[in-house]
Short mmCIF file of C-alpha atoms in Angstrom, two decimals:
data_model
loop_
_atom_site.label_atom_id
_atom_site.label_comp_id
_atom_site.label_asym_id
_atom_site.label_seq_id
_atom_site.Cartn_x
_atom_site.Cartn_y
_atom_site.Cartn_z
CA MET A 1006 -0.01 -0.08 -0.06
CA SER A 1007 1.33 3.30 -0.97
CA ARG A 1008 1.58 6.21 1.39
CA HIS A 1009 -0.92 8.19 -0.91
CA GLU A 1010 -3.59 5.62 -0.47
CA ILE A 1011 -3.84 5.93 3.30
CA VAL A 1012 -3.58 9.72 3.47
CA MET A 1013 -7.07 10.96 4.59
CA GLN A 1014 -8.91 14.24 3.73
CA ASP A 1015 -9.22 16.91 6.38
CA LEU A 1016 -12.93 16.80 7.12
CA VAL A 1017 -13.15 19.87 9.55
CA GLY A 1018 -16.52 21.44 9.03
CA THR A 1019 -18.07 18.36 7.58
CA ALA A 1020 -21.55 17.27 8.95
CA LEU A 1021 -21.90 13.46 9.17
CA LYS A 1022 -25.49 12.21 8.96
CA LYS A 1023 -26.50 15.82 9.36
CA GLN A 1024 -25.97 15.31 13.09
CA TYR A 1025 -22.20 15.26 13.91
CA ILE A 1026 -20.41 18.51 13.12
CA LEU A 1027 -16.66 17.87 12.84
CA ARG A 1028 -14.91 20.71 14.65
CA GLU A 1029 -11.21 19.73 14.98
CA LEU A 1030 -8.94 16.92 14.14
CA VAL A 1031 -7.54 15.83 17.40
CA GLY A 1032 -5.65 12.45 16.62
CA ARG A 1033 -4.36 10.39 13.89
CA GLY A 1034 -3.32 6.72 14.14
CA GLY A 1035 -2.53 3.84 11.81
CA MET A 1036 -6.12 2.84 11.30
CA ALA A 1037 -8.13 6.07 11.96
CA GLU A 1038 -8.41 9.66 12.58
CA VAL A 1039 -10.26 11.15 15.45
CA TYR A 1040 -12.24 14.33 15.32
CA LEU A 1041 -13.76 16.51 18.11
CA ALA A 1042 -17.37 16.85 17.00
CA TRP A 1043 -20.79 18.57 18.08
CA ASP A 1044 -23.83 16.22 18.26
CA ASN A 1045 -26.64 18.27 17.29
CA LEU A 1046 -29.14 15.87 18.56
CA ARG A 1047 -27.80 15.26 22.03
CA ALA A 1048 -26.35 18.92 22.03
CA THR A 1049 -23.07 17.87 23.38
CA LYS A 1050 -19.48 17.14 22.37
CA MET A 1051 -18.61 13.74 20.83
CA ALA A 1052 -15.34 12.04 19.63
CA VAL A 1053 -15.81 10.76 15.96
CA LYS A 1054 -13.37 8.06 14.74
CA ILE A 1055 -13.37 7.83 10.96
CA LEU A 1056 -11.57 4.72 9.56
CA ARG A 1057 -8.85 4.59 7.02
CA ARG A 1058 -10.21 4.29 3.43
CA ASP A 1059 -8.55 1.08 2.64
CA LEU A 1060 -10.23 -0.53 5.82
CA ALA A 1061 -13.42 1.14 5.20
CA SER A 1062 -13.58 -0.50 1.70
CA ASN A 1063 -12.87 -3.90 2.89
CA ARG A 1064 -16.35 -5.54 2.88
CA GLN A 1065 -15.46 -8.37 5.28
CA PHE A 1066 -13.69 -5.91 7.67
CA LYS A 1067 -16.76 -3.58 7.72
CA GLU A 1068 -19.19 -6.52 8.40
CA ALA A 1069 -16.99 -7.67 11.29
CA LEU A 1070 -16.83 -4.26 12.69
CA GLU A 1071 -20.71 -3.94 12.51
CA LYS A 1072 -20.99 -7.02 14.63
CA GLU A 1073 -18.48 -5.86 16.88
CA PHE A 1074 -20.52 -2.71 17.45
CA GLY A 1075 -23.16 -4.78 18.81
CA LEU A 1076 -20.94 -5.90 21.54
CA LEU A 1077 -19.41 -2.50 22.23
CA ARG A 1078 -22.84 -1.14 22.82
CA LYS A 1079 -23.06 -3.61 25.72
CA LEU A 1080 -19.89 -2.51 27.27
CA GLU A 1081 -21.74 -0.18 29.62
CA HIS A 1082 -19.15 0.43 32.28
CA PRO A 1083 -18.30 3.73 34.29
CA ASN A 1084 -14.53 3.51 33.11
CA ILE A 1085 -15.12 2.59 29.54
CA VAL A 1086 -15.59 5.34 26.93
CA ARG A 1087 -19.11 4.83 25.76
CA VAL A 1088 -19.90 4.10 22.00
CA PHE A 1089 -22.97 5.80 20.82
CA ASP A 1090 -23.25 5.39 17.01
CA PHE A 1091 -21.73 3.47 13.95
CA GLU A 1092 -22.18 4.24 10.40
CA SER A 1093 -21.03 2.44 7.23
CA LYS A 1094 -21.75 4.05 3.94
CA GLY A 1095 -19.47 3.40 0.85
CA ASP A 1096 -15.95 3.83 1.77
CA GLN A 1097 -16.79 6.00 4.91
CA VAL A 1098 -17.09 4.27 8.11
CA PHE A 1099 -17.05 6.06 11.53
CA ILE A 1100 -17.74 5.37 15.09
CA VAL A 1101 -19.16 7.92 17.51
CA MET A 1102 -17.89 7.87 21.23
CA ALA A 1103 -18.34 10.03 24.26
CA TRP A 1104 -15.91 12.81 24.46
CA VAL A 1105 -13.86 13.14 27.56
CA ASP A 1106 -12.72 16.52 28.59
CA GLY A 1107 -9.14 16.14 29.78
CA GLY A 1108 -6.05 14.36 28.36
CA SER A 1109 -4.51 11.04 28.04
CA LEU A 1110 -2.17 9.03 30.14
CA ARG A 1111 0.38 9.50 27.21
CA GLN A 1112 0.26 13.30 27.77
CA ARG A 1113 0.59 12.94 31.53
CA ILE A 1114 3.56 10.71 31.25
CA ASP A 1115 5.32 13.07 28.92
CA ALA A 1116 4.48 16.20 30.91
CA LEU A 1117 5.47 14.57 34.41
CA GLY A 1118 9.09 13.97 33.45
CA ARG A 1119 9.56 11.61 36.37
CA PRO A 1120 8.42 8.16 37.54
CA PHE A 1121 5.04 7.76 38.90
CA SER A 1122 4.84 6.82 42.47
CA PRO A 1123 3.15 3.45 43.33
CA ALA A 1124 0.13 5.47 44.80
CA GLU A 1125 -0.18 7.39 41.46
CA VAL A 1126 -0.05 4.19 39.38
CA CYS A 1127 -2.68 2.68 41.69
CA SER A 1128 -5.13 5.47 41.10
CA ILE A 1129 -5.00 4.81 37.37
CA LEU A 1130 -4.57 1.04 37.46
CA GLN A 1131 -7.70 0.27 39.67
CA PRO A 1132 -10.33 1.83 37.21
CA ILE A 1133 -8.68 0.32 34.12
CA CYS A 1134 -8.57 -3.10 35.57
CA SER A 1135 -12.08 -2.76 36.68
CA ALA A 1136 -12.99 -1.91 33.08
CA LEU A 1137 -10.82 -4.80 31.68
CA ASN A 1138 -12.32 -7.41 34.16
CA PHE A 1139 -15.87 -6.38 32.93
CA ALA A 1140 -14.97 -6.53 29.40
CA HIS A 1141 -12.95 -9.86 29.68
CA ASN A 1142 -16.00 -11.45 31.46
CA MET A 1143 -18.00 -10.60 28.30
CA GLN A 1144 -15.10 -12.06 26.05
CA ALA A 1145 -14.24 -8.69 24.66
CA PHE A 1146 -10.45 -8.08 24.35
CA HIS A 1147 -9.16 -4.68 23.75
CA CYS A 1148 -5.84 -5.54 22.00
CA ASP A 1149 -4.43 -2.07 21.99
CA ILE A 1150 -3.85 -1.00 25.79
CA LYS A 1151 -1.42 1.89 25.73
CA PRO A 1152 -1.09 5.21 27.45
CA SER A 1153 -2.87 7.16 24.57
CA ASN A 1154 -5.99 4.87 24.95
CA ILE A 1155 -6.22 5.73 28.67
CA MET A 1156 -8.05 8.90 29.30
CA LEU A 1157 -7.79 11.13 32.28
CA HIS A 1158 -10.66 13.52 32.98
CA GLU A 1159 -9.83 16.99 33.78
CA ASN A 1160 -11.53 16.73 37.16
CA GLY A 1161 -8.34 14.76 38.31
CA ARG A 1162 -10.34 11.69 39.34
CA ASP A 1163 -11.93 9.92 36.59
CA VAL A 1164 -10.09 7.36 34.28
CA PHE A 1165 -11.45 5.91 31.27
CA LEU A 1166 -10.32 3.18 28.74
CA ALA A 1167 -10.92 4.12 25.06
CA ASP A 1168 -10.83 2.41 21.75
CA PHE A 1169 -12.28 -0.90 22.15
CA GLY A 1170 -13.20 -3.15 19.07
CA VAL A 1171 -11.36 -1.79 16.06
CA ALA A 1172 -7.92 -2.77 17.31
CA ARG A 1173 -8.98 -6.33 18.04
CA LEU A 1174 -10.70 -6.83 14.61
CA ALA A 1175 -7.49 -5.47 12.96
CA SER A 1176 -5.25 -7.63 15.24
CA GLU A 1177 -7.11 -10.66 13.93
CA LYS A 1178 -6.06 -9.75 10.50
CA GLY A 1179 -2.54 -9.15 11.43
CA GLY A 1180 -2.46 -5.40 11.55
CA GLY A 1181 -3.69 -4.39 14.97
CA GLY A 1182 -2.07 -3.37 18.15
CA THR A 1183 0.89 -1.00 18.82
CA PRO A 1184 4.19 -2.92 18.74
CA PRO A 1185 6.01 -1.57 21.85
CA TYR A 1186 2.99 -2.76 24.05
CA MET A 1187 2.11 -6.06 22.11
CA ALA A 1188 2.34 -9.45 23.83
CA PRO A 1189 4.43 -12.12 22.04
CA GLU A 1190 1.37 -13.96 21.13
CA GLN A 1191 -0.40 -10.95 19.57
CA PHE A 1192 2.15 -10.97 16.70
CA SER A 1193 0.68 -14.42 15.78
CA ARG A 1194 -2.85 -13.24 15.93
CA ASN A 1195 -3.79 -14.86 19.09
CA VAL A 1196 -5.34 -12.91 21.78
CA SER A 1197 -6.87 -13.33 25.21
CA ALA A 1198 -7.39 -11.59 28.51
CA GLN A 1199 -3.68 -12.15 29.08
CA THR A 1200 -2.83 -10.08 25.99
CA ASP A 1201 -4.38 -6.98 27.47
CA ILE A 1202 -2.72 -7.70 30.70
CA TYR A 1203 0.64 -7.82 29.00
CA ALA A 1204 0.05 -4.51 27.37
CA LEU A 1205 -1.10 -3.05 30.58
CA GLY A 1206 2.16 -4.30 32.27
CA VAL A 1207 4.23 -2.39 29.65
CA THR A 1208 2.16 0.72 30.41
CA VAL A 1209 2.81 0.22 34.16
CA TYR A 1210 6.40 -0.34 33.30
CA GLU A 1211 6.48 2.89 31.45
CA MET A 1212 4.80 4.88 34.31
CA LEU A 1213 7.18 3.54 37.00
CA SER A 1214 10.41 4.08 34.72
CA GLY A 1215 9.47 7.79 34.05
CA GLY A 1216 8.64 7.04 30.29
CA LYS A 1217 10.99 4.31 29.43
CA LEU A 1218 9.91 1.32 27.31
CA PRO A 1219 11.21 -2.10 27.76
CA TYR A 1220 11.46 -2.89 23.93
CA HIS A 1221 12.16 -0.39 21.11
CA GLY A 1222 12.41 -2.53 17.87
CA ASP A 1223 15.92 -1.54 17.33
CA SER A 1224 17.83 -4.81 17.93
CA ARG A 1225 19.83 -6.79 15.32
CA SER A 1226 17.06 -9.46 14.78
CA PRO A 1227 16.09 -11.52 11.74
CA GLY A 1228 13.25 -9.07 11.20
CA SER A 1229 13.05 -7.13 8.02
CA THR A 1230 10.57 -4.47 9.42
CA THR A 1231 10.27 -2.64 12.72
CA ARG A 1232 7.13 -4.64 13.56
CA ASP A 1233 9.22 -7.89 13.02
CA ARG A 1234 11.98 -6.62 15.24
CA PHE A 1235 9.46 -5.68 17.94
CA ALA A 1236 7.95 -9.24 17.70
CA TRP A 1237 11.47 -10.86 18.11
CA GLU A 1238 12.31 -8.62 21.08
CA HIS A 1239 8.85 -9.32 22.84
CA ASN A 1240 9.45 -13.08 22.24
CA HIS A 1241 13.16 -13.40 23.10
CA LEU A 1242 14.74 -10.55 24.90
CA PRO A 1243 14.72 -10.60 28.75
CA LEU A 1244 12.80 -7.78 30.31
CA PRO A 1245 15.23 -4.89 30.95
CA PRO A 1246 15.40 -4.47 34.86
CA LEU A 1247 12.84 -1.65 35.87
CA ARG A 1248 15.09 -0.92 38.84
CA ASP A 1249 17.72 0.50 36.28
CA PHE A 1250 15.29 3.37 35.94
CA ASN A 1251 13.66 3.68 39.35
CA HIS A 1252 15.92 2.68 42.25
CA SER A 1253 13.18 3.27 44.85
CA LEU A 1254 10.93 0.57 43.88
CA PRO A 1255 10.26 -2.33 46.48
CA GLN A 1256 10.98 -5.76 45.27
CA ALA A 1257 7.32 -6.74 45.43
CA ILE A 1258 6.38 -4.25 42.65
CA LEU A 1259 9.27 -5.37 40.55
CA ASP A 1260 7.99 -8.96 40.88
CA MET A 1261 4.47 -7.82 39.91
CA VAL A 1262 5.67 -6.00 36.80
CA ASP A 1263 7.75 -9.17 35.80
CA LYS A 1264 4.77 -11.24 36.23
CA ALA A 1265 2.56 -9.19 34.04
CA LEU A 1266 5.23 -9.12 31.23
CA GLN A 1267 5.96 -12.87 31.32
CA LYS A 1268 6.33 -14.24 27.74
CA GLU A 1269 3.92 -17.22 28.28
CA PRO A 1270 0.31 -16.09 28.67
CA ASP A 1271 -0.32 -18.74 31.30
CA ARG A 1272 2.46 -17.48 33.62
CA ARG A 1273 0.74 -13.97 33.75
CA PHE A 1274 -2.07 -12.89 36.06
CA ASP A 1275 -5.15 -14.93 35.54
CA SER A 1276 -7.38 -11.87 35.44
CA ALA A 1277 -7.11 -7.93 35.36
CA LEU A 1278 -8.61 -7.94 38.86
CA SER A 1279 -5.72 -10.18 40.12
CA PHE A 1280 -3.33 -7.79 38.66
CA TRP A 1281 -4.87 -4.76 40.53
CA LYS A 1282 -5.37 -6.66 43.87
CA GLU A 1283 -1.73 -7.94 44.01
CA PHE A 1284 -0.19 -4.62 42.76
CA GLU A 1285 -2.25 -2.69 45.43
CA GLN A 1286 -0.93 -5.22 48.09
CA ALA A 1287 2.60 -4.92 46.86
CA ALA A 1288 2.48 -1.27 46.74
CA GLY A 1289 1.06 -1.10 50.30
CA THR A 1290 -1.50 1.53 49.13
CA SER A 1291 -4.69 -0.13 50.24
CA GLN A 1292 -4.76 2.28 53.31
CA LEU A 1293 -3.15 5.17 51.47
CA VAL A 1294 -5.29 5.32 48.28
CA SER A 1295 -8.96 5.06 48.66
CA GLN A 1296 -10.72 3.35 45.62
CA PRO A 1297 -11.38 6.12 43.11
CA VAL A 1298 -15.10 7.20 42.62
CA THR A 1299 -15.83 6.11 39.33
CA HIS A 1300 -17.92 8.81 37.77
CA VAL A 1301 -18.08 8.55 33.86
CA ASP A 1302 -19.51 11.55 32.10
CA ASP A 1303 -17.91 14.07 29.84
CA ALA A 1304 -20.00 16.73 31.60
CA THR A 1305 -20.28 18.29 35.14
CA ILE A 1306 -19.63 15.81 38.08
CA PHE A 1307 -21.63 16.52 41.16
CA GLU A 1308 -19.29 17.49 43.95
CA GLN A 1309 -21.39 17.16 47.09
CA ARG A 1310 -19.83 14.68 49.59
CA PRO A 1311 -22.24 12.51 51.29
CA ASN A 1312 -22.94 12.10 55.03
CA VAL A 1313 -23.73 8.94 56.88
CA VAL A 1314 -27.50 8.15 56.34
CA LYS A 1315 -29.33 8.98 59.57
CA ASN A 1316 -32.71 10.25 58.61
CA VAL A 1317 -34.28 8.75 55.53
CA VAL A 1318 -37.01 10.26 53.28
CA LYS A 1319 -40.18 8.53 52.48
CA TYR A 1320 -41.06 8.59 48.73
CA PRO A 1321 -44.40 7.51 47.46
CA THR A 1322 -44.48 4.13 45.66
CA PRO A 1323 -44.63 4.60 41.82
CA LYS A 1324 -47.97 3.71 40.41
CA ALA A 1325 -46.46 2.91 37.09
CA SER A 1326 -44.56 -0.33 36.29
CA PRO A 1327 -40.91 -0.09 36.52
CA ILE A 1328 -39.36 1.53 33.58
CA VAL A 1329 -35.98 0.22 32.23
CA GLN A 1330 -33.92 3.29 31.46
CA PRO A 1331 -32.49 3.19 27.84
CA PRO A 1332 -29.11 4.53 27.23
CA PRO A 1333 -27.95 7.20 26.66
CA LYS A 1334 -30.57 8.95 28.67
CA THR A 1335 -29.06 12.01 30.62
CA PHE A 1336 -29.29 11.78 34.40
CA THR A 1337 -30.05 15.23 35.43
CA ARG A 1338 -29.65 16.55 38.94
CA ASP A 1339 -33.46 16.69 39.24
CA LYS A 1340 -33.44 13.01 38.13
CA LEU A 1341 -30.76 12.32 40.59
CA THR A 1342 -32.78 13.49 43.60
CA ARG A 1343 -35.67 11.37 42.62
CA ALA A 1344 -33.80 8.11 42.51
CA TYR A 1345 -33.65 6.04 45.85
CA LEU A 1346 -33.26 2.58 47.50
CA GLU A 1347 -36.25 1.21 49.02
CA GLY A 1348 -35.47 -1.35 51.78
CA ARG A 1349 -37.59 -4.52 51.27
CA SER A 1350 -36.10 -6.64 54.14
CA GLY A 1351 -33.37 -6.42 56.88
CA GLU A 1352 -32.69 -3.55 59.13
CA LEU A 1353 -33.73 -0.86 56.71
CA ALA A 1354 -36.93 -2.56 55.76
CA GLY A 1355 -39.61 0.04 54.75
CA GLN A 1356 -37.04 2.81 54.65
CA SER A 1357 -36.37 4.98 51.43
CA ILE A 1358 -32.76 6.29 50.97
CA PRO A 1359 -32.45 8.97 48.31
CA MET A 1360 -29.59 9.09 45.73
CA SER A 1361 -28.55 12.45 46.87
CA SER A 1362 -24.76 11.83 46.25
CA PRO A 1363 -22.47 10.58 43.41
CA SER A 1364 -21.16 7.74 45.49
CA MET A 1365 -22.83 6.01 48.55
CA GLN A 1366 -20.91 3.06 50.24
CA ILE A 1367 -22.81 0.33 51.92
CA GLY A 1368 -21.15 -1.63 54.77
CA ARG A 1369 -20.51 -1.90 58.48
CA SER A 1370 -17.77 0.57 58.62
CA LYS A 1371 -18.56 4.01 60.13
CA ALA A 1372 -17.32 5.57 57.02
CA CYS A 1373 -20.11 4.19 54.93
CA GLN A 1374 -22.94 6.38 53.95
CA ILE A 1375 -25.39 3.47 54.37
CA ARG A 1376 -24.53 1.71 57.40
CA LEU A 1377 -25.47 -1.74 58.37
CA GLN A 1378 -24.95 -3.71 61.56
CA GLU A 1379 -25.48 -7.33 60.40
CA GLN A 1380 -22.33 -9.37 60.48
CA SER A 1381 -22.69 -10.97 57.17
CA VAL A 1382 -22.22 -7.54 55.66
CA SER A 1383 -18.43 -6.56 55.06
CA ARG A 1384 -17.01 -3.46 56.33
CA HIS A 1385 -16.95 -1.97 52.88
CA HIS A 1386 -19.52 -4.20 51.08
CA ALA A 1387 -20.64 -2.35 47.98
CA THR A 1388 -21.13 1.13 46.40
CA ILE A 1389 -23.93 2.78 44.70
CA ILE A 1390 -22.38 5.09 41.84
CA VAL A 1391 -24.47 7.87 40.26
CA THR A 1392 -23.46 9.40 36.91
CA LYS A 1393 -25.23 11.35 34.28
CA ARG A 1394 -25.49 8.10 32.30
CA GLY A 1395 -27.34 6.30 35.09
CA VAL A 1396 -26.87 4.48 38.50
CA TYR A 1397 -24.51 1.68 38.96
CA VAL A 1398 -23.93 -0.99 41.83
CA ARG A 1399 -20.35 -2.14 42.49
CA ASP A 1400 -19.23 -4.96 44.90
CA ASP A 1401 -16.31 -3.84 46.69
CA GLY A 1402 -14.71 -7.30 47.29
CA SER A 1403 -17.17 -8.29 49.91
CA SER A 1404 -16.91 -11.69 51.67
CA LEU A 1405 -20.29 -12.96 50.60
CA GLY A 1406 -20.70 -10.91 47.45
CA THR A 1407 -23.43 -8.75 46.22
CA LEU A 1408 -26.54 -10.09 44.32
CA LEU A 1409 -28.36 -8.13 41.66
CA ASN A 1410 -31.77 -9.73 40.87
CA GLY A 1411 -30.59 -12.96 42.53
CA VAL A 1412 -27.40 -13.15 40.54
CA SER A 1413 -23.93 -12.61 42.06
CA ILE A 1414 -22.14 -9.70 40.26
CA PRO A 1415 -18.27 -9.74 39.72
CA PRO A 1416 -16.34 -7.74 42.22
CA HIS A 1417 -15.05 -4.25 41.35
CA ALA A 1418 -17.19 -4.36 38.12
CA PRO A 1419 -19.85 -1.73 38.23
CA MET A 1420 -23.26 -2.91 36.88
CA PRO A 1421 -26.04 -0.63 35.79
CA LEU A 1422 -29.26 -0.38 37.72
CA HIS A 1423 -32.76 0.03 36.25
CA SER A 1424 -35.85 0.81 38.19
CA GLY A 1425 -37.22 -2.28 40.04
CA ASP A 1426 -33.87 -4.07 40.21
CA VAL A 1427 -33.24 -5.77 43.57
CA ILE A 1428 -30.00 -5.76 45.47
CA GLN A 1429 -29.14 -8.02 48.28
CA ILE A 1430 -26.37 -7.16 50.63
CA GLY A 1431 -25.36 -10.06 53.15
CA TYR A 1432 -27.90 -12.57 54.23
CA PHE A 1433 -30.80 -10.20 55.12
CA GLN A 1434 -30.64 -6.79 53.72
CA ILE A 1435 -32.47 -6.38 50.41
CA PHE A 1436 -33.06 -3.09 48.58
CA GLU A 1437 -35.20 -2.13 45.65
CA PHE A 1438 -33.84 0.59 43.25
CA ARG A 1439 -36.38 3.05 42.21
CA SER A 1440 -36.18 5.91 39.82
CA LEU A 1441 -39.39 8.16 39.50
#
């Protein structure tokens, strides 16, 4: 393919579907260009990714991407950049995603000019591992984890994983991924959860080293291209000692990075959640860094801090049948104050607790906003998370787990709530989520 064939036209000012007005070209990669756009229908900013013409002209690739879009719409997680729309017409294919006001981890690494502290790594690793754990449980693999695909909201708290889908499909055809971050098996088109864990390990290595990558594609290897040389290095060269770049790291963290970057997939962490838990323990930050509040919106985040629930408010029981809230409905402040938990059994039976805060933790600890005494409830059992996209429940690694409509939810993976959903905490406490 010639260079001329993959050069894309500057589309600033163009209206796609008479809805998305392309305002600014903000990024260009090997497969697509990304524009900041204005969505006339939703009256908000969006990110529009327009595929390279040769990919857009490939009928099989377009059909596969359309199927992939169906899966991406189901990846509704507070730390995954949401996908709203997909259009395939002729040789123009584009994907519309939520816009995140802020920058990327790539920009943060470049600007910082020093190694991240373990606590700083934890604040980014936790939400990304939560997002990956959720996606992997749905058999969705990212295949292009790297700092430029990790978005940091300008509020300084929220972290999002971007760019699901396209990279995996391209990887299956031998063209996806970014070589410095690719696992050895990905060069042979084999991907799994461990492929993403390896790439995340390279990202953590880069953060802890102050911007240094373990492999550079410049070795004297048998490969004839840079990609071939990267493949040889990932498969054959030992991992350069991280301590060469950061002498202050404890051995436990060095061991964690080594494990994530093992060349054999089955020698890495068995899940993204295991990666996070063991890194947190090795870093000794479980008491230093509280779990970040995972809001996921590209608009204003409510800043009100909750107090422990003492007086609860009675709301009238809705007369209408429960309504499942379809995405991407905006969760306004007025809507926020009209959502609540109704105690159906247990010590809060008959009481209504309004969703008056972005984050309400349930457990036995005095720090919890919804405090329970029952011993089957963990100290920090679960959290109700409110965003402009909706309300979520997240199990916080409780001993007994958290049930949603009778089914145990995976730990640290926020699950969307719809009016009428039933949440069980411990053996006896049952809440019903209501949204008027």
